[in-house]
mmCIF file of C-alpha atoms in Angstrom:
data_model
loop_
_atom_site.group_PDB
_atom_site.id
_atom_site.type_symbol
_atom_site.label_atom_id
_atom_site.label_comp_id
_atom_site.label_asym_id
_atom_site.label_seq_id
_atom_site.Cartn_x
_atom_site.Cartn_y
_atom_site.Cartn_z
ATOM 1 C CA MET M 798 44.968 -25.131 -1.826
ATOM 2 C CA LYS M 799 48.154 -25.489 0.174
ATOM 3 C CA SER M 800 47.844 -24.439 3.794
ATOM 4 C CA ALA M 801 50.055 -22.085 5.787
ATOM 5 C CA LEU M 802 51.372 -25.153 7.615
ATOM 6 C CA SER M 803 52.575 -26.636 4.310
ATOM 7 C CA PHE M 804 54.615 -23.542 3.546
ATOM 8 C CA LEU M 805 55.906 -23.385 7.115
ATOM 9 C CA MET M 806 57.083 -26.994 6.881
ATOM 10 C CA ALA M 807 58.696 -26.274 3.510
ATOM 11 C CA ALA M 808 60.499 -23.283 5.012
ATOM 12 C CA LYS M 809 61.809 -25.414 7.876
ATOM 13 C CA ARG M 810 63.002 -28.118 5.487
ATOM 14 C CA CYS M 811 64.909 -25.509 3.486
ATOM 15 C CA GLU M 812 66.413 -24.101 6.667
ATOM 16 C CA ILE M 813 67.502 -27.543 7.863
ATOM 17 C CA ALA M 814 69.011 -28.371 4.453
ATOM 18 C CA GLY M 815 70.867 -25.060 4.497
ATOM 19 C CA LEU M 816 72.253 -25.684 7.969
ATOM 20 C CA ARG M 817 73.377 -29.186 7.014
ATOM 21 C CA GLN M 818 75.192 -27.766 4.011
ATOM 22 C CA LEU M 819 76.716 -25.069 6.206
ATOM 23 C CA ALA M 820 77.913 -27.736 8.648
ATOM 24 C CA LEU M 821 79.671 -29.515 5.758
ATOM 25 C CA THR M 822 81.185 -26.199 4.715
ATOM 26 C CA SER M 823 82.429 -25.678 8.272
ATOM 27 C CA GLU M 824 84.113 -29.084 8.215
ATOM 28 C CA LEU M 825 85.732 -28.065 4.937
ATOM 29 C CA VAL M 826 86.980 -24.803 6.475
ATOM 30 C CA ASN M 827 88.473 -26.754 9.376
ATOM 31 C CA ALA M 828 90.250 -29.179 7.024
ATOM 32 C CA VAL M 829 91.526 -26.336 4.840
ATOM 33 C CA ALA M 830 92.890 -24.551 7.917
ATOM 34 C CA ARG M 831 94.913 -27.615 8.918
ATOM 35 C CA LEU M 832 96.279 -28.042 5.386
ATOM 36 C CA VAL M 833 97.203 -24.362 5.140
ATOM 37 C CA HIS M 834 99.103 -24.635 8.432
ATOM 38 C CA ALA M 835 101.081 -27.601 7.069
ATOM 39 C CA LEU M 836 101.819 -25.830 3.765
ATOM 40 C CA GLN M 837 102.974 -22.727 5.622
ATOM 41 C CA ARG M 838 105.470 -24.847 7.531
ATOM 42 C CA GLU M 839 106.519 -26.613 4.327
ATOM 43 C CA ARG M 840 107.102 -23.235 2.680
ATOM 44 C CA GLY M 841 109.345 -22.081 5.528
ATOM 45 C CA MET M 842 111.393 -25.272 5.469
ATOM 46 C CA SER M 843 111.741 -25.049 1.683
ATOM 47 C CA ASN M 844 113.169 -21.553 2.047
ATOM 48 C CA LEU M 845 115.708 -22.792 4.582
ATOM 49 C CA TYR M 846 116.637 -25.664 2.265
ATOM 50 C CA LEU M 847 117.004 -23.430 -0.794
ATOM 51 C CA GLY M 848 118.741 -20.655 1.151
ATOM 52 C CA SER M 849 121.374 -23.122 2.356
ATOM 53 C CA GLN M 850 121.925 -24.384 -1.228
ATOM 54 C CA GLY M 851 120.584 -27.783 -0.217
ATOM 55 C CA GLN M 852 123.096 -28.274 2.580
ATOM 56 C CA ARG M 853 120.463 -28.422 5.328
ATOM 57 C CA TRP M 854 116.794 -29.238 5.948
ATOM 58 C CA ALA M 855 116.417 -31.884 3.214
ATOM 59 C CA VAL M 856 115.106 -34.554 5.597
ATOM 60 C CA GLU M 857 112.818 -32.130 7.415
ATOM 61 C CA CYS M 858 111.350 -30.984 4.098
ATOM 62 C CA ARG M 859 110.523 -34.535 3.049
ATOM 63 C CA GLU M 860 108.902 -35.298 6.387
ATOM 64 C CA GLN M 861 106.802 -32.151 6.214
ATOM 65 C CA VAL M 862 105.668 -32.985 2.688
ATOM 66 C CA MET M 863 104.319 -36.308 3.974
ATOM 67 C CA ARG M 864 102.344 -34.504 6.683
ATOM 68 C CA SER M 865 100.964 -32.062 4.126
ATOM 69 C CA LEU M 866 99.891 -34.911 1.844
ATOM 70 C CA ALA M 867 97.914 -36.580 4.637
ATOM 71 C CA LEU M 868 96.009 -33.367 5.339
ATOM 72 C CA GLN M 869 95.490 -32.731 1.630
ATOM 73 C CA THR M 870 93.694 -36.084 1.401
ATOM 74 C CA LYS M 871 91.212 -34.917 4.051
ATOM 75 C CA VAL M 872 90.552 -31.660 2.192
ATOM 76 C CA LEU M 873 89.912 -33.547 -1.037
ATOM 77 C CA ALA M 874 87.466 -35.799 0.816
ATOM 78 C CA CYS M 875 85.594 -32.688 1.984
ATOM 79 C CA PHE M 876 85.491 -31.373 -1.581
ATOM 80 C CA ASP M 877 83.923 -34.657 -2.674
ATOM 81 C CA GLN M 878 81.139 -34.263 -0.088
ATOM 82 C CA MET M 879 80.036 -30.912 -1.528
ATOM 83 C CA ASP M 880 76.689 -31.190 -3.331
ATOM 84 C CA THR M 881 77.332 -29.682 -6.759
ATOM 85 C CA GLU M 882 74.210 -31.109 -8.410
ATOM 86 C CA ALA M 883 71.381 -29.746 -6.241
ATOM 87 C CA ALA M 884 69.286 -26.974 -7.752
ATOM 88 C CA GLN M 885 69.892 -24.766 -4.729
ATOM 89 C CA SER M 886 73.625 -24.827 -5.428
ATOM 90 C CA GLY M 887 73.334 -21.822 -7.733
ATOM 91 C CA HIS M 888 74.031 -19.286 -4.981
ATOM 92 C CA ARG M 889 77.266 -21.164 -4.187
ATOM 93 C CA ALA M 890 78.759 -20.593 -7.642
ATOM 94 C CA ARG M 891 81.621 -18.453 -6.343
ATOM 95 C CA LEU M 892 82.510 -20.988 -3.650
ATOM 96 C CA PHE M 893 82.629 -23.791 -6.203
ATOM 97 C CA GLY M 894 84.732 -21.610 -8.498
ATOM 98 C CA ARG M 895 87.238 -21.028 -5.687
ATOM 99 C CA ILE M 896 87.365 -24.750 -4.968
ATOM 100 C CA ALA M 897 88.072 -25.451 -8.648
ATOM 101 C CA TYR M 898 90.972 -22.968 -8.589
ATOM 102 C CA ALA M 899 92.334 -24.462 -5.363
ATOM 103 C CA LEU M 900 92.204 -27.929 -6.908
ATOM 104 C CA GLN M 901 94.301 -26.691 -9.827
ATOM 105 C CA GLY M 902 96.880 -25.412 -7.363
ATOM 106 C CA LEU M 903 96.963 -28.709 -5.479
ATOM 107 C CA THR M 904 97.407 -30.554 -8.773
ATOM 108 C CA ALA M 905 100.485 -28.417 -9.536
ATOM 109 C CA LEU M 906 101.963 -28.904 -6.045
ATOM 110 C CA PRO M 907 104.062 -32.024 -6.885
ATOM 111 C CA ARG M 908 105.841 -30.076 -9.619
ATOM 112 C CA LEU M 909 106.581 -27.249 -7.184
ATOM 113 C CA ARG M 910 108.106 -29.729 -4.732
ATOM 114 C CA GLU M 911 110.234 -31.255 -7.490
ATOM 115 C CA ARG M 912 111.664 -27.834 -8.335
ATOM 116 C CA VAL M 913 112.451 -27.166 -4.685
ATOM 117 C CA GLN M 914 114.119 -30.562 -4.318
ATOM 118 C CA ALA M 915 116.179 -30.000 -7.481
ATOM 119 C CA GLN M 916 117.056 -26.441 -6.340
ATOM 120 C CA SER M 917 115.981 -25.182 -9.745
ATOM 121 C CA TRP M 918 114.024 -22.324 -8.171
ATOM 122 C CA SER M 919 115.155 -19.485 -5.936
ATOM 123 C CA PRO M 920 113.607 -19.030 -2.486
ATOM 124 C CA ALA M 921 111.605 -16.097 -3.859
ATOM 125 C CA GLN M 922 110.138 -18.211 -6.681
ATOM 126 C CA ALA M 923 109.226 -21.061 -4.349
ATOM 127 C CA THR M 924 107.704 -18.667 -1.827
ATOM 128 C CA ALA M 925 105.593 -16.997 -4.517
ATOM 129 C CA ALA M 926 104.284 -20.381 -5.691
ATOM 130 C CA TYR M 927 103.342 -21.464 -2.171
ATOM 131 C CA ILE M 928 101.686 -18.087 -1.558
ATOM 132 C CA ARG M 929 99.496 -18.537 -4.649
ATOM 133 C CA LEU M 930 98.378 -21.972 -3.453
ATOM 134 C CA VAL M 931 97.671 -20.830 0.113
ATOM 135 C CA SER M 932 95.815 -17.788 -1.233
ATOM 136 C CA ALA M 933 93.626 -20.079 -3.334
ATOM 137 C CA LEU M 934 92.809 -22.168 -0.270
ATOM 138 C CA LEU M 935 92.092 -19.086 1.839
ATOM 139 C CA ALA M 936 89.778 -17.844 -0.911
ATOM 140 C CA VAL M 937 87.669 -20.963 -0.301
ATOM 141 C CA VAL M 938 87.346 -19.905 3.351
ATOM 142 C CA PHE M 939 86.474 -16.344 2.295
ATOM 143 C CA GLU M 940 83.679 -17.505 -0.012
ATOM 144 C CA ALA M 941 82.375 -19.823 2.693
ATOM 145 C CA ALA M 942 82.148 -16.783 4.974
ATOM 146 C CA ASP M 943 80.507 -14.700 2.254
ATOM 147 C CA SER M 944 77.874 -17.348 1.445
ATOM 148 C CA ALA M 945 76.771 -18.000 5.045
ATOM 149 C CA TRP M 946 73.234 -16.647 5.477
ATOM 150 C CA ASP M 947 73.085 -16.876 9.279
ATOM 151 C CA PRO M 948 74.366 -13.552 10.736
ATOM 152 C CA GLY M 949 76.050 -15.142 13.772
ATOM 153 C CA ILE M 950 77.819 -17.771 11.714
ATOM 154 C CA SER M 951 78.750 -15.232 9.046
ATOM 155 C CA ARG M 952 80.309 -12.944 11.674
ATOM 156 C CA HIS M 953 82.263 -15.863 13.116
ATOM 157 C CA LEU M 954 83.507 -16.877 9.662
ATOM 158 C CA VAL M 955 84.712 -13.316 9.035
ATOM 159 C CA ALA M 956 86.697 -13.481 12.288
ATOM 160 C CA LEU M 957 88.123 -16.881 11.314
ATOM 161 C CA PHE M 958 89.076 -15.813 7.783
ATOM 162 C CA ASN M 959 90.878 -12.679 8.964
ATOM 163 C CA PHE M 960 92.725 -14.609 11.658
ATOM 164 C CA MET M 961 93.797 -17.203 9.071
ATOM 165 C CA GLN M 962 94.906 -14.406 6.734
ATOM 166 C CA GLY M 963 96.922 -12.802 9.529
ATOM 167 C CA LYS M 964 98.498 -16.156 10.280
ATOM 168 C CA GLU M 965 99.356 -16.525 6.595
ATOM 169 C CA PHE M 966 101.193 -13.189 6.664
ATOM 170 C CA ALA M 967 103.064 -14.501 9.728
ATOM 171 C CA GLY M 968 103.969 -17.601 7.705
ATOM 172 C CA GLN M 969 105.220 -15.457 4.837
ATOM 173 C CA GLU M 970 107.309 -13.505 7.323
ATOM 174 C CA ARG M 971 108.827 -16.765 8.578
ATOM 175 C CA ALA M 972 109.664 -17.874 5.020
ATOM 176 C CA THR M 973 111.137 -14.519 3.989
ATOM 177 C CA GLY M 974 113.267 -14.212 7.120
ATOM 178 C CA SER M 975 114.390 -17.833 6.833
ATOM 179 C CA ALA M 976 115.673 -17.218 3.324
ATOM 180 C CA LEU M 977 117.470 -14.042 4.404
ATOM 181 C CA PHE M 978 119.253 -15.649 7.340
ATOM 182 C CA ALA M 979 120.065 -18.836 5.402
ATOM 183 C CA ALA M 980 121.563 -16.788 2.549
ATOM 184 C CA GLY M 981 123.740 -14.924 5.063
ATOM 185 C CA ARG M 982 123.179 -11.452 3.617
ATOM 186 C CA ALA M 983 120.595 -8.660 3.988
ATOM 187 C CA HIS M 984 118.588 -7.551 0.938
ATOM 188 C CA ALA M 985 116.687 -4.266 0.934
ATOM 189 C CA ASP M 986 113.675 -5.609 -0.989
ATOM 190 C CA ASP M 987 113.188 -8.521 1.406
ATOM 191 C CA GLN M 988 113.627 -6.239 4.396
ATOM 192 C CA GLN M 989 110.906 -3.950 3.063
ATOM 193 C CA ARG M 990 108.704 -6.963 2.474
ATOM 194 C CA LEU M 991 109.157 -8.036 6.098
ATOM 195 C CA LEU M 992 107.933 -4.659 7.315
ATOM 196 C CA HIS M 993 104.910 -4.876 5.016
ATOM 197 C CA LEU M 994 104.081 -8.378 6.278
ATOM 198 C CA ILE M 995 104.276 -7.287 9.913
ATOM 199 C CA GLU M 996 101.888 -4.391 9.234
ATOM 200 C CA SER M 997 99.515 -6.675 7.289
ATOM 201 C CA GLN M 998 99.369 -9.109 10.209
ATOM 202 C CA GLU M 999 98.318 -6.356 12.578
ATOM 203 C CA ARG M 1000 95.526 -5.168 10.262
ATOM 204 C CA CYS M 1001 94.053 -8.670 9.905
ATOM 205 C CA LEU M 1002 94.277 -9.381 13.626
ATOM 206 C CA GLN M 1003 92.477 -6.124 14.368
ATOM 207 C CA VAL M 1004 89.568 -7.182 12.134
ATOM 208 C CA PHE M 1005 89.540 -10.540 13.908
ATOM 209 C CA ALA M 1006 89.323 -8.732 17.259
ATOM 210 C CA ASP M 1007 86.434 -6.599 15.967
ATOM 211 C CA PHE M 1008 84.358 -9.636 14.950
ATOM 212 C CA ALA M 1009 85.345 -12.303 17.495
ATOM 213 C CA GLY M 1010 83.516 -12.719 20.784
ATOM 214 C CA ASP M 1011 85.136 -12.000 24.143
ATOM 215 C CA PRO M 1012 85.995 -15.674 24.923
ATOM 216 C CA LEU M 1013 87.951 -16.068 21.680
ATOM 217 C CA GLN M 1014 89.707 -12.744 22.202
ATOM 218 C CA GLN M 1015 90.787 -13.994 25.618
ATOM 219 C CA VAL M 1016 92.138 -17.181 24.021
ATOM 220 C CA TRP M 1017 94.161 -14.987 21.666
ATOM 221 C CA GLN M 1018 95.502 -12.867 24.502
ATOM 222 C CA LEU M 1019 96.644 -15.982 26.376
ATOM 223 C CA ALA M 1020 98.352 -17.323 23.239
ATOM 224 C CA GLN M 1021 100.564 -14.225 22.973
ATOM 225 C CA ARG M 1022 103.266 -15.334 25.367
ATOM 226 C CA PRO M 1023 105.748 -12.548 26.228
ATOM 227 C CA ASP M 1024 108.797 -14.831 25.936
ATOM 228 C CA ILE M 1025 107.845 -15.824 22.393
ATOM 229 C CA LEU M 1026 107.148 -12.253 21.310
ATOM 230 C CA ALA M 1027 110.358 -10.898 22.883
ATOM 231 C CA SER M 1028 112.542 -13.403 21.024
ATOM 232 C CA LEU M 1029 110.781 -12.699 17.732
ATOM 233 C CA GLU M 1030 111.028 -8.925 18.125
ATOM 234 C CA ARG M 1031 114.773 -9.164 18.762
ATOM 235 C CA LEU M 1032 115.291 -11.163 15.553
ATOM 236 C CA ARG M 1033 113.014 -8.839 13.606
ATOM 237 C CA ARG M 1034 115.222 -5.900 14.595
ATOM 238 C CA ILE M 1035 118.318 -7.746 13.397
ATOM 239 C CA LEU M 1036 116.750 -8.415 10.001
ATOM 240 C CA CYS M 1037 115.027 -5.090 9.457
ATOM 241 C CA THR M 1038 117.801 -2.756 10.667
ATOM 242 C CA ALA M 1039 120.787 -4.425 8.990
ATOM 243 C CA ALA M 1040 122.279 -2.354 6.178
ATOM 244 C CA ALA M 1041 121.541 -3.640 2.682
ATOM 245 C CA GLY M 1042 124.241 -6.103 1.711
ATOM 246 C CA ALA M 1043 125.444 -6.533 5.296
ATOM 247 C CA PRO M 1044 126.291 -10.082 6.382
ATOM 248 C CA LEU M 1045 123.822 -12.061 8.495
ATOM 249 C CA ASP M 1046 124.645 -15.024 10.706
ATOM 250 C CA ALA M 1047 123.411 -18.015 8.706
ATOM 251 C CA ALA M 1048 123.340 -20.134 11.861
ATOM 252 C CA THR M 1049 120.569 -17.847 13.167
ATOM 253 C CA SER M 1050 118.223 -19.196 10.501
ATOM 254 C CA GLN M 1051 117.291 -22.070 12.832
ATOM 255 C CA THR M 1052 116.654 -19.665 15.726
ATOM 256 C CA TRP M 1053 114.484 -17.445 13.521
ATOM 257 C CA PHE M 1054 112.494 -20.378 12.152
ATOM 258 C CA ASP M 1055 111.897 -21.751 15.647
ATOM 259 C CA ALA M 1056 110.833 -18.359 17.045
ATOM 260 C CA CYS M 1057 108.380 -17.776 14.202
ATOM 261 C CA THR M 1058 107.097 -21.339 14.458
ATOM 262 C CA ARG M 1059 106.374 -21.003 18.173
ATOM 263 C CA ARG M 1060 104.257 -17.932 17.470
ATOM 264 C CA ILE M 1061 102.484 -19.520 14.490
ATOM 265 C CA ASP M 1062 101.800 -22.703 16.459
ATOM 266 C CA ALA M 1063 100.313 -20.549 19.218
ATOM 267 C CA MET M 1064 98.133 -18.886 16.585
ATOM 268 C CA LYS M 1065 97.067 -22.342 15.429
ATOM 269 C CA THR M 1066 95.572 -23.038 18.867
ATOM 270 C CA VAL M 1067 93.395 -19.941 18.446
ATOM 271 C CA GLU M 1068 92.513 -20.996 14.914
ATOM 272 C CA ASP M 1069 91.475 -24.412 16.237
ATOM 273 C CA ALA M 1070 89.303 -22.744 18.874
ATOM 274 C CA LEU M 1071 87.658 -20.648 16.154
ATOM 275 C CA ALA M 1072 87.003 -23.734 14.031
ATOM 276 C CA ALA M 1073 85.561 -25.657 17.002
ATOM 277 C CA GLU M 1074 83.265 -22.760 17.851
ATOM 278 C CA LEU M 1075 82.132 -22.614 14.230
ATOM 279 C CA LEU M 1076 81.130 -26.271 14.253
ATOM 280 C CA ALA M 1077 79.299 -25.748 17.548
ATOM 281 C CA LEU M 1078 77.376 -22.797 16.096
ATOM 282 C CA CYS M 1079 76.347 -24.846 13.059
#
């Protein structure tokens, strides 16, 4: 008859195997976060390029694509490390399903870039395509958070996912505003979308604050520099209060992109701190 010690050892082996798998998942989350950040920047630059009818930002777009490709390679390497054959993988079915969907989106990415380069899509179409891809990648992070069995790690993953989602709404705001300024004219639908994106950011960041520990909340407070926020708020007012159809200064597109990028880059430092803490917890 098997002893209590045998079952205790078996329980510990299962726990260790689970933690090792969770550590791999955390590395995947970190790699996905870096790729999402690059794709968000690529999306914003693509909107500037398309909004200017290809007159500006062509070189910057190509350079950003190269950076995105390098980070995509690291994400694919993390996917390859996932153990899809082990019997205990059954409870990870949803995570693997999300990864499969994300891989389909990454496979279609070259075609999306070709359409942007050829200017065969509008800024709205390109933005929607990038949003679908980023959403698929964020869904991988969400399922990683949902499948974590350790309460502390699960809570941290919830904070990380909501912060990443808030940062994605900030990226969509950058892309939408870039297209508006580059086109040189206000559009009511895009203005309404900007307001929705600003509200969505605040909701996600509130959930992050509810789940993150005090040290990470302090990192977030330090990242919110008043000079960055003041510049962004001024440009937001210009975009959101202009009458529909009113002209916008196309030259301001660079100023808007830079202001949004400074805020998003500051958010990336918090995201990096969250990812580092996650690895430490694992």
